């Protein structure tokens, strides 16, 4: 397995634009997590899914953020409209229940 | 607030010395996990210790867990310059729907 795959690796966009981040989890994993990492706030859990169903989205900062998992092999995190304070590294991770998580390489988002 | 909190926030040691970092958490857990992050990369799991375990080893790594004190420690023995990274603890709590939440991390610098 190639591990958790995120795309794009880097994204630079203008304020107000829509941004879509993509994640392919490891096949067979039943949990998928989206995290955001900044120097100021550290690693924040935004939302996580179990068997494609969102379980807890209390970490999603605003209604501008949305996440979907239409099937077991794909998830998206969308920001619309984007703002400069959304600039961060966004990580996707997947796991089997009760086991450690495997992280993707992250998407570095810069909103100018 | 974050479930796990690491201490210290930063650590600087000479190659060959041991490095110890601690993690405290607030609620009952299924397991506690330690991860490493090199600059600009995703997190990589190191050790997972379950709530009924007290100590675990992996190579030069030793993890302890004290559920009565809600704390864990990670010891890196005979450190190497390549151990320079940030180290994070994460808790998996069944009461929180198996949410995996991370602390702020400890930045370790190993000087050659």
Short mmCIF file of C-alpha atoms in Angstrom, two decimals:
data_model
loop_
_atom_site.label_atom_id
_atom_site.label_comp_id
_atom_site.label_asym_id
_atom_site.label_seq_id
_atom_site.Cartn_x
_atom_site.Cartn_y
_atom_site.Cartn_z
CA UNK A 1 0.00 0.00 0.00
CA UNK A 2 1.29 3.49 -0.86
CA UNK A 3 0.11 4.93 2.43
CA UNK A 4 -2.20 7.89 2.87
CA UNK A 5 -2.10 10.06 -0.20
CA UNK A 6 -2.95 13.74 -0.10
CA UNK A 7 -3.22 16.18 -2.94
CA UNK A 8 -2.16 18.74 -3.76
CA UNK A 9 1.07 18.97 -1.74
CA UNK A 10 1.10 22.74 -2.04
CA UNK A 11 -1.69 25.16 -2.79
CA UNK A 12 -1.47 28.92 -3.17
CA UNK A 13 -4.75 30.70 -3.68
CA UNK A 14 -6.23 34.13 -3.43
CA UNK A 15 -8.53 35.15 -0.65
CA UNK A 16 -12.13 34.38 -1.49
CA UNK A 17 -11.36 31.42 -3.71
CA UNK A 18 -12.60 27.91 -3.07
CA UNK A 19 -10.00 25.37 -2.01
CA UNK A 20 -10.44 21.60 -2.12
CA UNK A 21 -8.01 19.26 -0.42
CA UNK A 22 -8.10 15.57 -1.21
CA UNK A 23 -7.19 12.43 0.69
CA UNK A 24 -7.00 8.74 -0.15
CA UNK A 25 -6.77 6.67 3.03
CA UNK A 26 -5.11 3.30 3.39
CA UNK A 27 -7.35 0.55 2.08
CA UNK A 28 -9.24 -1.22 4.85
CA UNK A 29 -8.89 1.53 7.43
CA UNK A 30 -12.18 2.48 9.05
CA UNK A 31 -11.23 5.86 10.54
CA UNK A 32 -10.22 9.00 8.68
CA UNK A 33 -9.06 12.19 10.38
CA UNK A 34 -8.46 15.71 9.09
CA UNK A 35 -6.03 17.88 11.07
CA UNK A 36 -4.73 21.40 10.66
CA UNK A 37 -1.27 22.37 11.90
CA UNK A 38 -0.04 25.90 12.59
CA UNK A 39 2.73 27.27 14.74
CA UNK A 40 0.25 29.13 16.92
CA UNK A 41 -2.37 26.43 17.45
CA UNK A 42 -0.44 23.23 16.96
CA UNK A 43 -2.18 20.16 15.56
CA UNK A 44 -5.94 20.60 15.64
CA UNK A 45 -8.45 17.88 14.85
CA UNK A 46 -11.00 19.31 12.45
CA UNK A 47 -13.26 16.35 11.75
CA UNK A 48 -13.14 12.58 11.67
CA UNK A 49 -15.10 9.82 10.00
CA UNK A 50 -15.83 6.24 10.93
CA UNK A 51 -16.88 3.98 8.06
CA UNK A 52 -17.43 7.08 5.90
CA UNK A 53 -19.79 8.69 8.43
CA UNK A 54 -18.76 11.98 10.09
CA UNK A 55 -18.53 11.38 13.83
CA UNK A 56 -17.34 14.67 15.24
CA UNK A 57 -16.94 17.93 13.35
CA UNK A 58 -16.69 20.14 16.41
CA UNK A 59 -13.18 21.15 15.39
CA UNK A 60 -14.28 22.66 12.09
CA UNK A 61 -13.62 26.34 12.65
CA UNK A 62 -16.43 27.86 10.64
CA UNK A 63 -19.18 27.12 8.17
CA UNK A 64 -16.68 27.97 5.46
CA UNK A 65 -15.17 24.53 6.11
CA UNK A 66 -16.84 21.34 4.97
CA UNK A 67 -15.69 17.75 4.60
CA UNK A 68 -17.10 14.74 2.84
CA UNK A 69 -16.28 11.09 2.53
CA UNK A 70 -18.37 9.72 -0.33
CA UNK A 71 -16.72 6.30 -0.16
CA UNK A 72 -14.11 4.38 1.78
CA UNK A 73 -11.28 5.42 -0.49
CA UNK A 74 -11.72 9.17 -0.79
CA UNK A 75 -12.33 12.25 1.30
CA UNK A 76 -12.30 15.98 0.64
CA UNK A 77 -11.93 19.04 2.81
CA UNK A 78 -13.29 22.19 1.25
CA UNK A 79 -12.86 25.81 2.27
CA UNK A 80 -15.17 28.30 0.64
CA UNK A 81 -14.41 31.18 0.67
CA UNK A 82 -10.80 30.93 1.79
CA UNK A 83 -9.17 33.56 4.02
CA UNK A 84 -5.51 34.30 4.84
CA UNK A 85 -5.96 32.91 8.37
CA UNK A 86 -6.71 29.51 6.83
CA UNK A 87 -3.07 29.25 5.79
CA UNK A 88 -1.69 26.12 7.43
CA UNK A 89 -0.61 22.57 6.75
CA UNK A 90 -3.59 20.24 6.50
CA UNK A 91 -3.06 16.57 7.27
CA UNK A 92 -5.21 13.58 6.57
CA UNK A 93 -4.70 10.39 8.56
CA UNK A 94 -6.34 6.98 8.59
CA UNK A 95 -6.40 4.13 11.06
CA UNK A 96 -8.06 0.95 12.18
CA UNK A 97 -10.00 1.24 15.42
CA UNK A 98 -7.71 1.08 18.43
CA UNK A 99 -4.54 1.31 16.37
CA UNK A 100 -2.14 4.05 15.46
CA UNK A 101 -2.83 6.48 12.64
CA UNK A 102 -0.98 6.76 9.37
CA UNK A 103 -0.51 10.31 8.16
CA UNK A 104 -0.26 11.71 4.68
CA UNK A 105 2.47 14.16 3.77
CA UNK A 106 0.13 17.08 4.18
CA UNK A 107 -1.08 19.94 2.02
CA UNK A 108 0.57 23.28 2.65
CA UNK A 109 -2.09 25.90 1.99
CA UNK A 110 -1.23 29.55 1.53
CA UNK A 111 -4.05 32.04 1.10
CA UNK A 112 -2.90 35.46 -0.08
CA UNK B 1 -8.46 22.32 24.94
CA UNK B 2 -6.11 19.55 23.92
CA UNK B 3 -6.35 16.17 25.57
CA UNK B 4 -2.62 15.60 25.72
CA UNK B 5 -0.07 18.16 26.83
CA UNK B 6 3.65 17.57 26.41
CA UNK B 7 6.37 18.80 28.68
CA UNK B 8 8.85 20.30 28.03
CA UNK B 9 7.94 22.26 24.92
CA UNK B 10 11.54 22.16 23.75
CA UNK B 11 14.61 20.15 24.64
CA UNK B 12 18.23 20.54 23.57
CA UNK B 13 20.75 17.81 24.31
CA UNK B 14 24.11 16.52 23.14
CA UNK B 15 24.40 13.42 21.02
CA UNK B 16 24.66 10.37 23.24
CA UNK B 17 22.54 11.81 26.03
CA UNK B 18 19.06 10.59 26.91
CA UNK B 19 15.97 12.65 26.17
CA UNK B 20 12.83 12.41 28.27
CA UNK B 21 9.51 14.05 27.54
CA UNK B 22 6.22 13.78 29.33
CA UNK B 23 2.57 13.82 28.36
CA UNK B 24 -0.40 14.49 30.58
CA UNK B 25 -4.02 13.94 29.64
CA UNK B 26 -7.41 14.55 31.16
CA UNK B 27 -9.87 11.73 30.50
CA UNK B 28 -9.81 7.95 30.43
CA UNK B 29 -8.17 6.51 27.36
CA UNK B 30 -8.12 3.35 25.27
CA UNK B 31 -4.49 3.87 24.41
CA UNK B 32 -1.82 6.53 24.17
CA UNK B 33 0.36 6.95 21.12
CA UNK B 34 3.66 8.70 20.47
CA UNK B 35 4.53 10.17 17.10
CA UNK B 36 7.51 11.87 15.56
CA UNK B 37 7.47 14.67 13.00
CA UNK B 38 10.44 15.82 11.01
CA UNK B 39 10.30 19.37 9.74
CA UNK B 40 7.93 19.72 6.83
CA UNK B 41 6.78 16.11 6.94
CA UNK B 42 3.83 14.13 8.18
CA UNK B 43 3.71 12.43 11.55
CA UNK B 44 5.05 8.93 11.93
CA UNK B 45 3.93 6.63 14.70
CA UNK B 46 6.52 5.39 17.17
CA UNK B 47 4.83 3.44 19.95
CA UNK B 48 1.26 2.69 21.03
CA UNK B 49 0.67 1.74 24.66
CA UNK B 50 -2.71 0.45 25.77
CA UNK B 51 -4.44 1.49 28.97
CA UNK B 52 -3.71 -1.87 30.63
CA UNK B 53 0.03 -1.68 29.86
CA UNK B 54 2.60 0.12 31.97
CA UNK B 55 5.74 0.07 29.86
CA UNK B 56 6.74 -0.60 26.30
CA UNK B 57 10.04 -0.65 24.44
CA UNK B 58 11.01 -0.26 20.82
CA UNK B 59 14.71 -0.07 20.04
CA UNK B 60 16.07 3.00 21.83
CA UNK B 61 12.58 4.15 22.79
CA UNK B 62 10.89 3.45 26.10
CA UNK B 63 7.36 4.54 26.92
CA UNK B 64 5.69 4.38 30.30
CA UNK B 65 2.05 4.94 31.16
CA UNK B 66 0.59 5.79 34.57
CA UNK B 67 -3.17 5.81 34.27
CA UNK B 68 -3.62 6.83 37.91
CA UNK B 69 -1.71 10.03 37.21
CA UNK B 70 -2.98 10.29 33.64
CA UNK B 71 0.54 10.68 32.35
CA UNK B 72 3.03 9.06 30.02
CA UNK B 73 6.70 9.52 29.29
CA UNK B 74 8.86 8.88 26.25
CA UNK B 75 12.55 8.20 26.76
CA UNK B 76 15.01 8.22 23.89
CA UNK B 77 18.28 6.65 24.96
CA UNK B 78 21.69 7.35 23.44
CA UNK B 79 20.28 10.09 21.23
CA UNK B 80 21.58 10.77 17.74
CA UNK B 81 21.52 13.90 15.61
CA UNK B 82 18.94 12.13 13.44
CA UNK B 83 16.54 12.08 16.42
CA UNK B 84 16.11 15.83 16.01
CA UNK B 85 12.37 16.25 15.45
CA UNK B 86 9.12 17.14 17.17
CA UNK B 87 7.50 14.45 19.28
CA UNK B 88 3.79 14.31 19.96
CA UNK B 89 1.59 12.26 22.20
CA UNK B 90 -1.96 11.44 21.17
CA UNK B 91 -4.82 9.90 23.09
CA UNK B 92 -7.49 7.58 21.80
CA UNK B 93 -10.51 7.83 24.08
CA UNK B 94 -13.46 5.50 23.70
CA UNK B 95 -15.66 7.95 25.63
CA UNK B 96 -14.88 10.50 22.94
CA UNK B 97 -15.82 8.17 20.10
CA UNK B 98 -12.27 6.98 19.52
CA UNK B 99 -11.27 10.52 18.72
CA UNK B 100 -7.48 10.83 18.31
CA UNK B 101 -6.29 14.12 19.77
CA UNK B 102 -2.76 15.44 19.95
CA UNK B 103 -0.79 17.53 22.38
CA UNK B 104 1.36 20.51 21.49
CA UNK B 105 4.52 18.48 21.01
CA UNK B 106 8.08 18.63 22.26
CA UNK B 107 10.76 19.96 19.92
CA UNK B 108 13.95 18.00 20.43
CA UNK B 109 17.31 19.20 19.15
CA UNK B 110 20.19 16.76 19.35
CA UNK B 111 23.50 18.50 18.82
CA UNK B 112 26.33 16.50 17.28
#
